[in-house]
Short mmCIF file of C-alpha atoms and ligand atoms in Angstrom, two decimals:
data_model
loop_
_atom_site.label_atom_id
_atom_site.label_comp_id
_atom_site.label_asym_id
_atom_site.label_seq_id
_atom_site.Cartn_x
_atom_site.Cartn_y
_atom_site.Cartn_z
CA MET G 410 17.35 122.23 21.33
CA PHE G 411 18.30 125.56 19.32
CA SER G 412 19.01 127.53 21.80
CA ALA G 413 21.21 125.10 23.76
CA ARG G 414 23.26 124.34 20.53
CA THR G 415 23.56 128.19 20.02
CA ASP G 416 24.89 128.59 23.89
CA LYS G 417 27.21 125.66 23.11
CA GLN G 418 28.64 127.39 19.96
CA CYS G 419 29.05 130.84 22.01
CA PHE G 420 30.40 128.93 24.52
CA PHE G 421 33.24 127.57 22.44
CA MET G 422 33.86 130.55 20.37
CA CYS G 423 34.29 132.61 23.59
CA LEU G 424 36.92 129.80 24.78
CA ALA G 425 38.93 130.43 21.73
CA ALA G 426 38.64 134.10 21.49
CA SER G 427 39.64 134.19 25.40
CA GLN G 428 42.27 131.47 24.45
CA LEU G 429 43.65 133.75 21.66
CA LEU G 430 43.76 137.57 23.82
CA PHE G 431 45.57 135.56 26.15
CA ILE G 432 48.37 134.13 23.71
CA LEU G 433 48.46 137.59 22.48
CA LEU G 434 48.95 138.98 25.94
CA LEU G 435 52.03 136.66 26.47
CA TYR G 436 53.46 137.34 22.95
CA ARG G 437 53.16 140.92 23.43
CA ARG G 438 54.35 141.74 27.09
CA GLY G 439 56.01 138.74 28.43
CA ALA G 440 54.58 135.93 30.99
CA ALA G 441 55.70 137.13 33.78
CA SER G 442 54.38 141.16 33.44
CA ALA G 443 51.25 139.91 31.64
CA PHE G 444 50.85 138.14 34.82
CA ARG G 445 51.01 140.59 36.76
CA GLY G 446 49.20 142.68 34.44
CA ILE G 447 45.88 140.56 35.05
CA PHE G 448 46.44 140.00 38.22
CA GLY G 449 47.83 143.08 39.68
CA GLY G 450 50.24 143.11 41.91
CA SER G 451 53.50 145.20 40.70
CA PRO G 452 54.29 148.73 40.77
CA GLU G 453 54.23 150.64 37.98
CA TRP G 454 57.30 152.67 37.98
CA ASP G 455 57.49 156.21 37.30
CA TYR G 456 60.38 156.55 34.94
CA SER G 457 59.54 160.48 34.31
CA LYS G 458 60.98 160.56 38.16
CA THR G 459 64.41 159.53 38.37
CA GLN G 460 67.52 159.53 40.53
CA ASP G 461 70.84 159.26 40.61
CA VAL G 462 71.96 156.15 41.16
CA TYR G 463 75.12 157.57 43.95
CA THR G 464 72.34 158.80 45.83
CA ASN G 465 73.41 158.57 49.74
CA LEU G 466 75.16 155.55 49.14
CA SER G 467 78.13 156.30 51.25
CA LEU G 468 75.09 157.23 54.04
CA PHE G 469 74.54 153.51 53.86
CA ILE G 470 78.12 151.82 54.30
CA PRO G 471 79.35 153.01 57.80
CA ASP G 472 83.10 153.09 58.76
CA HIS G 473 85.50 150.48 59.27
CA ARG G 474 84.48 150.33 63.12
CA THR G 475 80.89 148.97 62.40
CA VAL G 476 81.31 145.16 63.00
CA ARG G 477 79.01 142.79 60.84
CA ALA G 478 76.73 140.93 62.82
CA GLN G 479 74.15 139.69 60.65
CA TYR G 480 73.19 138.72 57.21
CA CYS G 481 71.93 141.54 55.04
CA PRO G 482 67.88 141.65 54.62
CA VAL G 483 66.15 139.91 52.11
CA SER G 484 65.11 143.29 50.36
CA SER G 485 67.88 145.82 50.07
CA PRO G 486 66.22 148.98 52.03
CA ILE G 487 68.35 151.38 50.13
CA LEU G 488 66.77 150.91 46.73
CA VAL G 489 65.56 154.43 45.10
CA GLY G 490 63.79 152.73 41.72
CA PRO G 491 64.32 154.42 38.51
CA LEU G 492 67.73 155.96 37.87
CA THR G 493 68.61 158.77 36.02
CA ILE G 494 71.33 157.49 33.06
CA THR G 495 72.66 160.01 30.73
CA PHE G 496 75.61 159.21 28.37
CA THR G 497 76.75 162.92 27.08
CA GLU G 498 80.37 162.20 28.93
CA THR G 499 82.39 159.45 29.62
CA PRO G 500 83.39 158.85 33.27
CA SER G 501 87.08 158.98 33.71
CA LEU G 502 88.51 155.89 35.84
CA LYS G 503 90.23 157.82 38.07
CA LYS G 504 86.44 159.29 39.16
CA ILE G 505 84.54 156.09 39.25
CA GLN G 506 87.21 154.70 41.47
CA LEU G 507 86.88 157.99 43.75
CA LYS G 508 82.95 157.50 43.66
CA ASN G 509 83.13 153.83 44.80
CA ARG G 510 85.76 153.50 47.42
CA TYR G 511 84.86 150.35 49.07
CA VAL G 512 85.24 148.67 46.10
CA THR G 513 88.49 146.51 45.97
CA SER G 514 91.28 145.60 43.51
CA GLY G 515 89.60 142.96 40.94
CA GLY G 516 86.02 144.83 41.12
CA TYR G 517 85.05 142.90 44.39
CA PHE G 518 82.60 144.51 46.97
CA SER G 519 81.00 143.20 50.17
CA PRO G 520 78.38 145.00 52.13
CA ARG G 521 80.22 146.41 55.14
CA HIS G 522 77.70 146.20 57.94
CA CYS G 523 75.99 143.14 56.97
CA PHE G 524 76.77 139.81 55.39
CA GLY G 525 75.35 139.52 51.65
CA ARG G 526 72.91 136.92 51.48
CA TYR G 527 73.73 136.44 47.39
CA ARG G 528 77.21 136.03 45.39
CA THR G 529 77.35 137.51 42.29
CA ALA G 530 79.90 137.41 39.41
CA VAL G 531 79.05 139.84 36.55
CA ILE G 532 80.74 138.74 33.49
CA ILE G 533 81.04 141.23 30.41
CA PRO G 534 82.38 140.14 26.89
CA HIS G 535 84.57 142.74 25.38
CA ARG G 536 86.69 144.25 22.73
CA ASN G 537 87.25 147.51 22.00
CA ARG G 538 84.96 149.20 23.56
CA GLU G 539 86.42 151.02 25.94
CA SER G 540 84.07 153.93 26.71
CA HIS G 541 81.03 152.02 26.76
CA LEU G 542 83.00 149.74 29.66
CA ARG G 543 83.77 152.87 31.61
CA THR G 544 80.04 154.33 31.76
CA LEU G 545 78.91 150.76 32.68
CA LEU G 546 81.20 150.36 35.53
CA TYR G 547 80.06 154.22 36.49
CA TYR G 548 76.46 152.83 36.94
CA LEU G 549 76.78 149.30 37.41
CA HIS G 550 78.91 149.48 40.50
CA PRO G 551 76.50 151.57 42.71
CA PHE G 552 73.75 149.83 41.11
CA LEU G 553 75.31 146.61 42.75
CA GLN G 554 75.83 147.85 46.16
CA ARG G 555 72.63 149.30 46.34
CA GLN G 556 71.34 145.54 46.08
CA GLN G 557 73.66 144.33 48.81
CA LEU G 558 75.11 141.74 47.28
CA HIS G 559 78.61 140.04 47.39
CA TYR G 560 79.66 140.58 43.83
CA ALA G 561 82.90 140.72 41.24
CA ILE G 562 82.48 142.16 37.76
CA PHE G 563 84.87 140.06 35.28
CA VAL G 564 85.69 141.82 31.88
CA VAL G 565 86.62 139.32 29.26
CA HIS G 566 88.65 140.44 26.43
CA GLN G 567 88.94 139.11 22.84
CA ALA G 568 92.78 139.45 21.99
CA GLY G 569 93.76 140.68 18.42
CA ASN G 570 91.35 141.62 15.29
CA ALA G 571 89.59 137.79 14.71
CA THR G 572 85.86 137.93 14.41
CA PHE G 573 83.91 138.45 17.44
CA ASN G 574 82.70 135.48 19.47
CA ARG G 575 80.47 136.89 21.93
CA ALA G 576 79.10 133.53 23.22
CA LYS G 577 82.65 131.97 23.63
CA LEU G 578 83.75 135.06 25.62
CA LEU G 579 80.99 133.99 28.08
CA ASN G 580 81.82 130.71 28.16
CA ILE G 581 85.28 131.27 28.80
CA GLY G 582 84.36 134.10 31.39
CA VAL G 583 82.23 131.82 33.36
CA ARG G 584 85.14 128.80 33.51
CA GLU G 585 87.56 131.80 34.97
CA ALA G 586 85.23 133.27 37.79
CA LEU G 587 84.34 130.46 39.07
CA ARG G 588 88.22 130.08 39.75
CA TYR G 589 87.67 133.02 41.89
CA ASP G 590 84.60 132.25 44.24
CA ASP G 591 81.64 130.03 44.64
CA TRP G 592 79.56 132.18 42.86
CA ASP G 593 75.47 131.63 43.48
CA CYS G 594 74.61 133.83 40.07
CA LEU G 595 76.18 134.54 36.78
CA ILE G 596 75.06 137.81 35.39
CA LEU G 597 76.10 137.69 31.46
CA HIS G 598 75.73 141.35 30.51
CA ASP G 599 76.49 143.28 27.22
CA VAL G 600 78.93 146.33 27.44
CA ASP G 601 76.55 148.84 26.33
CA LEU G 602 73.53 148.09 28.80
CA VAL G 603 72.78 150.22 31.50
CA PRO G 604 69.86 148.93 33.75
CA GLU G 605 67.38 152.00 34.50
CA ASN G 606 66.14 150.47 37.88
CA ASP G 607 67.78 149.23 40.54
CA HIS G 608 65.15 147.13 41.65
CA ASN G 609 65.99 144.45 38.98
CA LEU G 610 67.89 142.32 41.11
CA TYR G 611 70.71 140.85 39.82
CA ILE G 612 70.29 137.78 41.46
CA CYS G 613 69.39 134.23 39.81
CA ASP G 614 66.24 132.42 39.88
CA GLU G 615 66.52 128.84 41.88
CA TYR G 616 64.55 126.69 39.13
CA TYR G 617 64.97 128.74 35.53
CA PRO G 618 67.63 130.78 33.42
CA LYS G 619 66.45 134.49 34.02
CA HIS G 620 66.45 136.94 31.01
CA LEU G 621 67.07 140.69 32.79
CA SER G 622 66.77 143.02 30.02
CA SER G 623 63.23 142.07 29.04
CA ALA G 624 62.70 146.20 27.80
CA MET G 625 65.55 147.92 25.98
CA ASP G 626 65.34 151.74 24.73
CA LYS G 627 66.43 150.30 21.12
CA PHE G 628 63.04 147.65 21.17
CA GLN G 629 61.05 150.59 22.26
CA TYR G 630 60.97 149.05 25.83
CA SER G 631 59.42 145.60 24.62
CA LEU G 632 60.75 142.32 23.48
CA PRO G 633 61.66 142.33 19.92
CA TYR G 634 60.22 139.00 19.79
CA TRP G 635 59.02 135.84 22.38
CA ALA G 636 61.93 133.88 22.22
CA TYR G 637 64.40 136.66 22.84
CA PHE G 638 67.50 136.28 25.21
CA GLY G 639 70.00 138.98 23.98
CA GLY G 640 71.27 141.56 26.01
CA VAL G 641 71.95 140.83 29.89
CA SER G 642 70.94 137.42 31.32
CA ALA G 643 71.47 135.42 34.93
CA VAL G 644 72.24 131.75 35.21
CA THR G 645 72.94 129.85 38.19
CA PRO G 646 76.23 127.42 37.45
CA ASP G 647 74.40 124.81 37.77
CA GLN G 648 71.85 125.91 35.17
CA PHE G 649 74.82 126.61 33.31
CA MET G 650 76.47 123.64 33.05
CA LYS G 651 73.25 121.86 32.42
CA ILE G 652 72.76 123.56 28.99
CA ASN G 653 76.42 123.01 28.30
CA GLY G 654 77.41 126.51 29.00
CA PHE G 655 76.56 128.71 25.41
CA PRO G 656 78.02 127.91 21.62
CA ASN G 657 81.49 128.34 21.01
CA THR G 658 80.99 128.09 16.83
CA TYR G 659 78.84 131.36 16.25
CA TRP G 660 81.28 133.83 14.90
CA GLY G 661 80.25 137.50 14.26
CA TRP G 662 76.96 139.37 15.11
CA GLY G 663 73.65 137.34 15.59
CA GLY G 664 72.46 134.10 16.27
CA GLU G 665 74.02 132.84 19.41
CA ASP G 666 71.35 134.07 21.93
CA ASP G 667 68.63 132.47 19.97
CA ASP G 668 71.16 129.15 20.52
CA ILE G 669 71.36 129.80 24.06
CA ALA G 670 67.21 129.91 24.25
CA MET G 671 66.79 126.92 22.08
CA ARG G 672 69.65 124.65 24.63
CA ILE G 673 67.64 126.00 27.40
CA ARG G 674 64.51 124.35 26.30
CA LEU G 675 66.19 121.19 24.83
CA SER G 676 67.76 120.52 28.13
CA GLY G 677 64.38 120.92 30.14
CA LEU G 678 64.49 123.86 31.31
CA SER G 679 62.42 127.37 30.23
CA ILE G 680 63.11 130.90 30.38
CA THR G 681 62.05 133.10 32.91
CA ARG G 682 62.23 137.15 32.50
CA THR G 683 61.92 140.14 34.28
CA PRO G 684 58.84 141.76 34.40
CA LEU G 685 59.08 144.70 31.33
CA SER G 686 58.36 147.45 33.67
CA LEU G 687 61.44 146.78 35.48
CA GLY G 688 63.78 144.90 33.11
CA ARG G 689 64.44 148.13 31.39
CA TYR G 690 67.48 149.31 29.82
CA LYS G 691 69.50 151.95 27.79
CA MET G 692 72.13 150.82 25.44
CA ILE G 693 74.61 153.12 24.69
CA PRO G 694 74.15 153.98 20.86
CA HIS G 695 76.68 152.56 18.54
CA ASP G 696 77.36 151.52 15.33
CA ARG G 697 78.11 147.93 14.38
CA ASP G 698 81.81 146.93 15.17
CA SER G 699 84.21 145.98 12.32
CA GLY G 700 85.18 142.25 13.24
CA ASN G 701 81.81 141.35 14.30
CA GLU G 702 80.05 141.30 10.96
CA GLU G 703 76.86 139.41 10.69
CA ASN G 704 77.02 135.70 10.85
CA SER G 705 75.59 134.70 7.78
CA HIS G 706 75.36 130.69 9.16
CA ARG G 707 73.57 131.54 12.02
CA TYR G 708 70.53 130.10 10.87
CA THR G 709 72.13 126.74 8.84
CA GLN G 710 73.38 126.50 12.78
CA LEU G 711 70.26 127.09 14.33
CA ARG G 712 68.66 124.51 12.39
CA ASN G 713 71.37 122.43 14.12
CA THR G 714 71.30 123.34 17.79
CA ARG G 715 68.99 120.53 18.54
CA LYS G 716 71.75 118.11 17.35
CA ASN G 717 74.89 119.92 18.29
CA TRP G 718 74.18 121.67 21.98
CA ARG G 719 75.48 118.52 23.95
CA ASP G 720 78.79 118.90 22.00
CA ASP G 721 79.59 122.15 20.80
CA GLY G 722 79.53 124.39 24.78
CA MET G 723 81.92 124.07 28.15
CA ASN G 724 82.32 120.73 27.63
CA SER G 725 84.07 121.63 24.00
CA LEU G 726 85.61 124.93 25.15
CA GLU G 727 89.07 125.84 23.92
CA PHE G 728 91.48 128.61 24.19
CA HIS G 729 94.82 130.41 25.14
CA LEU G 730 94.53 132.19 27.98
CA LEU G 731 96.88 135.14 27.84
CA SER G 732 96.47 137.39 30.98
CA ARG G 733 94.70 137.45 34.39
CA GLU G 734 94.71 141.27 36.07
CA LYS G 735 92.97 142.60 38.78
CA THR G 736 92.85 145.88 38.29
CA PRO G 737 90.93 148.44 40.89
CA LEU G 738 87.26 148.53 39.02
CA TYR G 739 87.34 144.91 37.54
CA THR G 740 89.39 141.32 36.75
CA ASN G 741 89.99 141.64 33.41
CA ILE G 742 90.86 138.06 31.25
CA THR G 743 92.60 138.44 27.85
CA ALA G 744 91.83 135.19 25.78
CA ASP G 745 93.16 134.21 22.09
CA ILE G 746 90.32 132.09 21.16
CA GLY G 747 91.11 131.73 17.34
CA ASP G 748 89.26 132.31 14.60
CA ALA G 749 86.05 131.23 12.27
CA PRO G 750 86.77 128.09 10.27
CA ALA G 751 88.05 130.08 7.15
CA THR G 752 86.79 127.13 4.32
CA PRO G 753 83.39 125.04 4.13
CA THR G 754 85.32 122.33 4.96
CA GLU G 755 87.05 123.56 8.15
CA ALA G 756 83.22 124.68 8.40
CA THR G 757 82.25 121.43 8.90
CA LYS G 758 84.54 120.66 11.31
CA TRP G 759 83.11 123.50 13.51
CA ARG G 760 79.65 122.51 12.55
CA ILE G 761 78.30 125.03 10.79
CA PHE G 762 76.52 122.90 7.96
N1 LIG B 1315 81.18 143.85 21.48
C1 LIG B 1315 82.36 143.92 21.72
N2 LIG B 1315 83.10 144.60 20.76
C2 LIG B 1315 82.92 144.24 19.25
C3 LIG B 1315 81.34 143.20 19.24
C4 LIG B 1315 80.89 143.19 20.68
O1 LIG B 1315 82.63 144.39 23.32
O2 LIG B 1315 83.59 144.25 18.66
C5 LIG B 1315 80.14 143.21 22.76
C6 LIG B 1315 79.90 144.13 23.79
O3 LIG B 1315 79.74 143.51 24.95
C7 LIG B 1315 78.48 144.25 23.22
C8 LIG B 1315 78.32 142.91 22.93
O4 LIG B 1315 79.37 142.13 22.57
O5 LIG B 1315 77.63 145.00 23.97
C9 LIG B 1315 76.94 142.53 21.60
O6 LIG B 1315 77.04 143.48 20.88
P1 LIG B 1315 76.26 144.24 20.32
O7 LIG B 1315 76.44 145.13 20.92
O8 LIG B 1315 77.38 145.10 18.77
O9 LIG B 1315 75.10 144.01 19.89
P2 LIG B 1315 74.04 144.85 19.27
O10 LIG B 1315 72.90 143.85 19.11
O11 LIG B 1315 74.08 144.93 18.03
O12 LIG B 1315 73.70 145.75 20.12
C10 LIG B 1315 73.83 145.98 17.02
C11 LIG B 1315 74.52 146.38 15.85
C12 LIG B 1315 73.55 147.15 14.74
C13 LIG B 1315 73.84 148.52 14.93
C14 LIG B 1315 73.37 149.35 13.88
C15 LIG B 1315 72.85 151.10 14.30
N3 LIG B 1315 72.16 151.52 13.78
MN1 LIG B 1316 75.03 147.05 21.38
#
């Protein structure tokens, strides 16, 4: 009797301990990589051995006489794994163009010897980060070509000096990008984050919004917190519409990514993530920009996301489009998006309080 009870106690204690361990693991490493860690299966990458992102790229793109007869393979045969990324000099636009001669006006590319299986639009919110943009284009174009995607790059430029609004620019980018093509996947991409492994595919998960930048160097290659959704993410147009896009009301730095993570859950979806061993990014070092000061209302706003997300997003998006322009390496969208509400009375209108 005594030993049966001790056995039972021991059983429950062990059960509780193993559950605790499991939760800790999920928290530390992200669900996907924890599962892989436990059950095996994913290659562990050696980031001390890296290759140039342009390695043999032209060899794999035959000349114009080749006819496209079939779809590209499901997994691209020309990936190299960990990439050499350095920020010592900023490449010129001319140099990037010369190295990417099959990219066409507007920053479009389609594999030449097979039909790309996936149509991906990369959308970059931008103001006053020209050198970061050039560095990103230098690495991203060959990265996407290695993945044999049909893709285009859209830069959404905020005009003027009013407070920066990342999420609203992304909403505009999606609305505009969808005018150009029937994209399978929308990649929302900060201008200063460069992917370190070309196996980190820029394609969407069929069911759930996907966080791609799960391991950034500035967070010591781990998630800063469990629900983190900043940096680079991938959503299908359907997923994006289901969450009513992103909020338009977060002016300045911070909070909008947590709002997005919340609206994903509130709309019945959940977040999937690239494993940490693969979702590695280097951030080009920078200080906080002027015009993007910390948003001090963000915690109040986040408390109201549950109430507001259905009314603040794609269905309330208003802006003035100033120009659409196809440059050799990207399509540039310039918009006047207004400014943050100046007074508390106006703030009420913007659902800050
Ligand atoms: N962005 C711009 N221009 C701006 C502000 C932001 O293009 O003036 C875009 C850009 O795509 C950037 C993204 O918005 O990558 C996110 O902004 P961020 O890079 O400023 O965000 P992050 O979390 O900033 O990286 C942290 C700033 C703290 C710097 C502390 C220095 N030690
Ligand atoms: Mn940054």
